[in-house]
mmCIF file of C-alpha atoms and ligand atoms in Angstrom:
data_model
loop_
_atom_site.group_PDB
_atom_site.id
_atom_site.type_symbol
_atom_site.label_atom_id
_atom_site.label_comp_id
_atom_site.label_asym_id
_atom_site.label_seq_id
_atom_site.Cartn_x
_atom_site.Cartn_y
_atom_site.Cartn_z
ATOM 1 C CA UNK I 1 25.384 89.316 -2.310
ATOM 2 C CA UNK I 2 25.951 92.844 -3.374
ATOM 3 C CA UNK I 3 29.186 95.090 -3.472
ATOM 4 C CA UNK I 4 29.264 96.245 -0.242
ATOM 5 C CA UNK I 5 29.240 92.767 1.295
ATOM 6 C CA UNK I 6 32.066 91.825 -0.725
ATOM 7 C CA UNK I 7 33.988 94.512 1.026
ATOM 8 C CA UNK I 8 33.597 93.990 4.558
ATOM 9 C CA UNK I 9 34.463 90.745 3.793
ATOM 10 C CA UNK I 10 37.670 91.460 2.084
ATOM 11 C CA UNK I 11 39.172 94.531 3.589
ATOM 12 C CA UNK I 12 40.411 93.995 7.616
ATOM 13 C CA UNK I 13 39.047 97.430 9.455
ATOM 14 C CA UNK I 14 41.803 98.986 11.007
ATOM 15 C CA UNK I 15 41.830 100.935 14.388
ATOM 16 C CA UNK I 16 41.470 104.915 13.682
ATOM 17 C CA UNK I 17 42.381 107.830 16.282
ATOM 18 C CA UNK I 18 39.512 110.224 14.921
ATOM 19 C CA UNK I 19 36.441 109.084 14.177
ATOM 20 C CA UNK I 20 34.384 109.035 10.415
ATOM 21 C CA UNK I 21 31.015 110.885 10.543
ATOM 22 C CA UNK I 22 28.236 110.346 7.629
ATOM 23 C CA UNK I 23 26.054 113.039 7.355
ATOM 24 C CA UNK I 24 23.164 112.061 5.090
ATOM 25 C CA UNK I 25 19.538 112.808 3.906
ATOM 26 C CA UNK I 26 17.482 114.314 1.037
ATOM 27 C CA UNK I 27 18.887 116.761 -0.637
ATOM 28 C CA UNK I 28 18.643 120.303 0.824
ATOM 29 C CA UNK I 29 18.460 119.055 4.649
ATOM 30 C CA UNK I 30 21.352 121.030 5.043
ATOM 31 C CA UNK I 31 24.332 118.149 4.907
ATOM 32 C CA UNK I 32 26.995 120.314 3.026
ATOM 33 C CA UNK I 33 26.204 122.898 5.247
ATOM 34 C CA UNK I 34 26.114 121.646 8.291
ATOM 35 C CA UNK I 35 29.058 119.247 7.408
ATOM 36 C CA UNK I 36 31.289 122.490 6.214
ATOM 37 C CA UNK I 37 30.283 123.998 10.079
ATOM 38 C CA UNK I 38 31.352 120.322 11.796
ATOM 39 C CA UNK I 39 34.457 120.226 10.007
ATOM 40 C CA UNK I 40 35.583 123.780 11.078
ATOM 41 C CA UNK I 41 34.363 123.520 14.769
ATOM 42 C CA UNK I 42 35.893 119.965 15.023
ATOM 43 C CA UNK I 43 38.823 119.813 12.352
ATOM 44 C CA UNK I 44 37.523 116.911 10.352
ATOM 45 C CA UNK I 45 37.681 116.884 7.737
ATOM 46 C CA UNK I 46 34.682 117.187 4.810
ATOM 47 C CA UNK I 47 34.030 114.870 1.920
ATOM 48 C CA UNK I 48 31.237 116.118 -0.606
ATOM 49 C CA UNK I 49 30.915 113.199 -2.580
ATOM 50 C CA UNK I 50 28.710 114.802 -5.129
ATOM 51 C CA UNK I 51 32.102 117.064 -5.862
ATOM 52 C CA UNK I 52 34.266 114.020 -5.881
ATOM 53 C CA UNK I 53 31.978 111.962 -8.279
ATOM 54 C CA UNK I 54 32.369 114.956 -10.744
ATOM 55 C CA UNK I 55 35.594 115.680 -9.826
ATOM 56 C CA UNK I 56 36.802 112.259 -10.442
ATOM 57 C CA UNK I 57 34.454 111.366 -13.394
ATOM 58 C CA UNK I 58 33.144 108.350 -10.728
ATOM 59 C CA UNK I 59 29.813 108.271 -12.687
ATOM 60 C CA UNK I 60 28.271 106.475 -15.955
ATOM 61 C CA UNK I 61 27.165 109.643 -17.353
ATOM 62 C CA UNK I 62 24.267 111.838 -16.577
ATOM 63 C CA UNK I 63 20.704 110.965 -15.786
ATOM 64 C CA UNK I 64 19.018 113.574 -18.303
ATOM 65 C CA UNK I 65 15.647 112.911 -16.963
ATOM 66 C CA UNK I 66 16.522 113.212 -13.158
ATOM 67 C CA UNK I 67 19.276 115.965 -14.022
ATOM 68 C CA UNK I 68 22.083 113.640 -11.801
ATOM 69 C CA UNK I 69 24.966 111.497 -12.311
ATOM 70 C CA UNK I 70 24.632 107.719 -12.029
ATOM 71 C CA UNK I 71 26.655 106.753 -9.596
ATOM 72 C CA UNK I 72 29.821 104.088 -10.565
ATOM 73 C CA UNK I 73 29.597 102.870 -6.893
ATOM 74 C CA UNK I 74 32.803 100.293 -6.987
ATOM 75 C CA UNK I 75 34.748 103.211 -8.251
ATOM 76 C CA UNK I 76 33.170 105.654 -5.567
ATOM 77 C CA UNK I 77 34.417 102.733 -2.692
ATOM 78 C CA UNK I 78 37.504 102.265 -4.423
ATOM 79 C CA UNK I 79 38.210 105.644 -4.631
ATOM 80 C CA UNK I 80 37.250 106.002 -0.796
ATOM 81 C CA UNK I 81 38.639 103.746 0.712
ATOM 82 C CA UNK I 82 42.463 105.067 1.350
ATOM 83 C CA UNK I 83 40.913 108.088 2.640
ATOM 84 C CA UNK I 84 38.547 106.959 5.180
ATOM 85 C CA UNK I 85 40.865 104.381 6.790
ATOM 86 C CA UNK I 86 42.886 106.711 8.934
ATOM 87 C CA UNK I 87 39.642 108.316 9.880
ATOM 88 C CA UNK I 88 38.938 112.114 10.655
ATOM 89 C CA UNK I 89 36.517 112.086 7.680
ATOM 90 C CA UNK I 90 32.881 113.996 7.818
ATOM 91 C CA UNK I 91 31.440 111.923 4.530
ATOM 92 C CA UNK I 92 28.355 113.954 3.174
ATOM 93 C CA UNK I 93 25.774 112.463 0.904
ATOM 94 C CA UNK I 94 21.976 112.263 -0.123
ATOM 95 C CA UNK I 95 22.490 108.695 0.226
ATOM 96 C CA UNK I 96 23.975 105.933 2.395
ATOM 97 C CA UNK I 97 23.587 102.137 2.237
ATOM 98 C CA UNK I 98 26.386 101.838 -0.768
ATOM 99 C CA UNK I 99 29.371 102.531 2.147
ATOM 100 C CA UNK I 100 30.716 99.791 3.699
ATOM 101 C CA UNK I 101 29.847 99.840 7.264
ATOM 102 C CA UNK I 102 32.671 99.708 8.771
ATOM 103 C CA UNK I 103 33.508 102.905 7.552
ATOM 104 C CA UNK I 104 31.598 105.352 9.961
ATOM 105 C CA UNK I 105 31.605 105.970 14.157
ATOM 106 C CA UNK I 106 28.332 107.926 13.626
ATOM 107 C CA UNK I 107 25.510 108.709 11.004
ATOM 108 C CA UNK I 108 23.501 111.272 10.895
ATOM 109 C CA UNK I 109 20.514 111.549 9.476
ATOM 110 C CA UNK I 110 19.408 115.236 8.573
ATOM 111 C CA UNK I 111 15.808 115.736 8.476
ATOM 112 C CA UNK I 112 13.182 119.053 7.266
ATOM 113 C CA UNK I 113 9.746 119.752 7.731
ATOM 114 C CA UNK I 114 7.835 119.893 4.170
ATOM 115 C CA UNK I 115 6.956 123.382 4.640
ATOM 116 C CA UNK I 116 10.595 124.437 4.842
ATOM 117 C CA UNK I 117 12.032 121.993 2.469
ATOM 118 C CA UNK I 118 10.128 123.070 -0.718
ATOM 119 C CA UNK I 119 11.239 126.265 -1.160
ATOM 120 C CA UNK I 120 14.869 125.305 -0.436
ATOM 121 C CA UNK I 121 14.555 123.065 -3.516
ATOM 122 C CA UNK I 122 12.402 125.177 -5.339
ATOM 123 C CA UNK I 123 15.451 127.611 -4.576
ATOM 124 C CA UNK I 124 18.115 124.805 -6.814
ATOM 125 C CA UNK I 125 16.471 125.778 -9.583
ATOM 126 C CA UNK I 126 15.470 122.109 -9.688
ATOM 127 C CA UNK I 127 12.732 120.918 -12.142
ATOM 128 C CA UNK I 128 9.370 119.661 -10.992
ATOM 129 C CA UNK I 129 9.801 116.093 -11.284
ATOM 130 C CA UNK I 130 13.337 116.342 -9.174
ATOM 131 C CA UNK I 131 11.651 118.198 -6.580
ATOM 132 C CA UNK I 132 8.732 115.747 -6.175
ATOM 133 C CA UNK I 133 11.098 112.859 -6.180
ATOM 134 C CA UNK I 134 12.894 114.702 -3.202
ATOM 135 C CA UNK I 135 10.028 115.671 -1.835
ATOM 136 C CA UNK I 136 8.531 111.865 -1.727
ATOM 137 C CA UNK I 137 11.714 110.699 -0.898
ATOM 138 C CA UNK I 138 11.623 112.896 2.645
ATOM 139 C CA UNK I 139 7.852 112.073 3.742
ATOM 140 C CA UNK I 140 8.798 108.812 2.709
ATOM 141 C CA UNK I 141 11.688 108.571 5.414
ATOM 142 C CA UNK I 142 13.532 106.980 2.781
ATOM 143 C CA UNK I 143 17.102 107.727 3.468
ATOM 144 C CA UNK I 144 16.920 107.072 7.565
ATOM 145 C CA UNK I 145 15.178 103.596 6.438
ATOM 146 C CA UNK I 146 17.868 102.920 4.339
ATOM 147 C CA UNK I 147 20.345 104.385 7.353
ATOM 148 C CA UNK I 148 18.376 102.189 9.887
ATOM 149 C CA UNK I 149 18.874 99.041 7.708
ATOM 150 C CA UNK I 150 22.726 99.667 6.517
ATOM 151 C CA UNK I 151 24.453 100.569 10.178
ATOM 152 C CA UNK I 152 24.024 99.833 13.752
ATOM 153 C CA UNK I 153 20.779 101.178 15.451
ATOM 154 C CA UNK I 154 22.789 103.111 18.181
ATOM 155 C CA UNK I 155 25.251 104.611 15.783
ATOM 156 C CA UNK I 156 22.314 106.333 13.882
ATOM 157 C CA UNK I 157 21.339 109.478 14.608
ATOM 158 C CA UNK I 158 18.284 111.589 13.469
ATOM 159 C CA UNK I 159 18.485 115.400 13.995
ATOM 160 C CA UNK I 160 16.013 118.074 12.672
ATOM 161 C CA UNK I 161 17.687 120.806 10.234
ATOM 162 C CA UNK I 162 14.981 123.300 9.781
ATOM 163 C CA UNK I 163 16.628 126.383 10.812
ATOM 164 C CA UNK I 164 19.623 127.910 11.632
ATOM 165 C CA UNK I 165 19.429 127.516 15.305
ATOM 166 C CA UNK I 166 18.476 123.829 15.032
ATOM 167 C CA UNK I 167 22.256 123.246 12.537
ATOM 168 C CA UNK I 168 24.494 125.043 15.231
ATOM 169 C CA UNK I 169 22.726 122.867 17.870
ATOM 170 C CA UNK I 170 23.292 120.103 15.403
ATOM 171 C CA UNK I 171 27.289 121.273 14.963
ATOM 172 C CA UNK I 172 27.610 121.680 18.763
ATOM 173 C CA UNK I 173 26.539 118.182 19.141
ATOM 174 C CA UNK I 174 28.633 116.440 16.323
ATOM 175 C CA UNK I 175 31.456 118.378 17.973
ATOM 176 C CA UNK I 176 30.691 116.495 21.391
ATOM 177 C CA UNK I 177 30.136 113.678 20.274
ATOM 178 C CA UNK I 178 33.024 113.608 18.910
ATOM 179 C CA UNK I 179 35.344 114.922 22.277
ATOM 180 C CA UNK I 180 33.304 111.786 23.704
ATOM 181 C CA UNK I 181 34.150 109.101 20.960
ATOM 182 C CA UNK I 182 38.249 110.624 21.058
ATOM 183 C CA UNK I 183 37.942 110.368 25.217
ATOM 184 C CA UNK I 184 36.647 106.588 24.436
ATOM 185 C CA UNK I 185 38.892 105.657 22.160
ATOM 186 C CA UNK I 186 42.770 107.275 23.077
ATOM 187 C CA UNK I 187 44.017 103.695 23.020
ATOM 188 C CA UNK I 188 42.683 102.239 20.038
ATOM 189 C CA UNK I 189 45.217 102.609 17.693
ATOM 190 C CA UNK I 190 47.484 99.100 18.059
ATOM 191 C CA UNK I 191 51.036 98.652 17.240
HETATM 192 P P1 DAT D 201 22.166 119.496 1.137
HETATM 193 O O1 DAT D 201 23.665 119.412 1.178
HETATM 194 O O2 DAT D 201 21.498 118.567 2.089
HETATM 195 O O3 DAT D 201 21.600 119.384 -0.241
HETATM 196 P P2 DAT D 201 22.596 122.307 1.713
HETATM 197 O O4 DAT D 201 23.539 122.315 2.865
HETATM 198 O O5 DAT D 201 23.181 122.564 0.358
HETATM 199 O O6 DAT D 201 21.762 120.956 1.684
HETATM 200 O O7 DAT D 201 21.454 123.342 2.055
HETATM 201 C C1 DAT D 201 20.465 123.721 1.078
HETATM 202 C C2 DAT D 201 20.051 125.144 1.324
HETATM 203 O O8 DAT D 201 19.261 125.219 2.503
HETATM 204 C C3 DAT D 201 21.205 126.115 1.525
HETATM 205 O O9 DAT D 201 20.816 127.353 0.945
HETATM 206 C C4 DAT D 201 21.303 126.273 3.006
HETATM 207 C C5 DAT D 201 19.879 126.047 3.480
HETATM 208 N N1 DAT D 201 19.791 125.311 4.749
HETATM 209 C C6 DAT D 201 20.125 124.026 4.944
HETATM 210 N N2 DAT D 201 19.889 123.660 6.194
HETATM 211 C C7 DAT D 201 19.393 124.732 6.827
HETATM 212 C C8 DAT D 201 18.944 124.971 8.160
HETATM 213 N N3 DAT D 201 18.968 124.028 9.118
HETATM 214 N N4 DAT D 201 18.504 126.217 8.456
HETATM 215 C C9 DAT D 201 18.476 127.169 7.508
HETATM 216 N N5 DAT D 201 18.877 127.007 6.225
HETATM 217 C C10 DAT D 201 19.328 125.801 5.898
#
């Protein structure tokens, strides 16, 4: 059983008046992007957890090779948790099967064309071997797999990010979605 199950297990999930969004996929899809333009049309609000794992020191040190932190995951959740109970979150990160589920309303999964995606990480300044991994990792479909197998089928959401008319489309659609879930769900906070 791994660390996640241990949590829905243990922690109830309470009722929330605004919904939590994931916004996921390989890096350079356009997720802190597109989740900084969500949380100003919608007023969300945005969680780059690659800032708060610095931030907060939530890592085991850096991955020299790969150029990354390695994630402390129990110290990520537990550092999460308080935050994403009352909801209102937009939760943005290049991966997403270590949240508990019952965390998110909606996850998005941000996707880009080979073509468009090299240059963007070419771009980073990133070394070959991260930018193959990244690369791989897209063609692969690796992180809607792993977004396929962690939530509900109808709660995941693909979306192309190749340009900038395809994010405001994207924006435009988080925000209805959102109007929708709020319209759905006035009474849902209990007493
Ligand atoms: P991520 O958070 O997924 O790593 P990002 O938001 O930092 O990605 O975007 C990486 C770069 O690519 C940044 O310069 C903005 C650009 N970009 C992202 N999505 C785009 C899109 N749909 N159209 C045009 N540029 C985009």
């Amino acid at each position: 059983m791994d660390s996640d199950s241990d949590y829905e297990t243990e922690i109830p999930n309470f009722p929330r008046d605004l919904p939590n969004i994931l916004i996921t996929g390989t890096p350079g899809t356009g997720k802190t992007t597109t989740s900084e333009m969500a949380a100003e049309a919608t007023g969300l609000t945005h969680i780059n957890v690659g800032d708060l794992v610095k931030a907060k020191s939530l890592h085991e040190g850096l991955d020299t090779e790969y150029d990354s932190y390695i994630l402390d995951e129990d110290k990520l959740i537990d550092e999460m948790e308080e935050m994403m109970r009352p909801g209102g979150k937009i939760v943005d990160f290049h991966t997403c099967e270590i949240f508990p589920e019952r965390w998110f309303d909606l996850v998005i999964v941000l996707r880009t064309d080979n073509g468009v995606l090299y240059p963007r990480l070419e771009s980073r300044g990133y070394n070959a071997k991260k930018i193959n991994e990244n690369m791989e990792c897209e063609i692969m479909q690796v992180v809607l797999e792993e977004a396929r197998e962690s939530y509900e089928e109808q709660i995941v959401i693909e979306l192309e990010s190749n340009s900038i008319e395809q994010m405001e489309e994207n924006v435009s659609r988080i925000k209805a979605w959102m109007e929708s879930w709020i319209a759905n769900n006035s009474n849902n906070k209990q007493q």
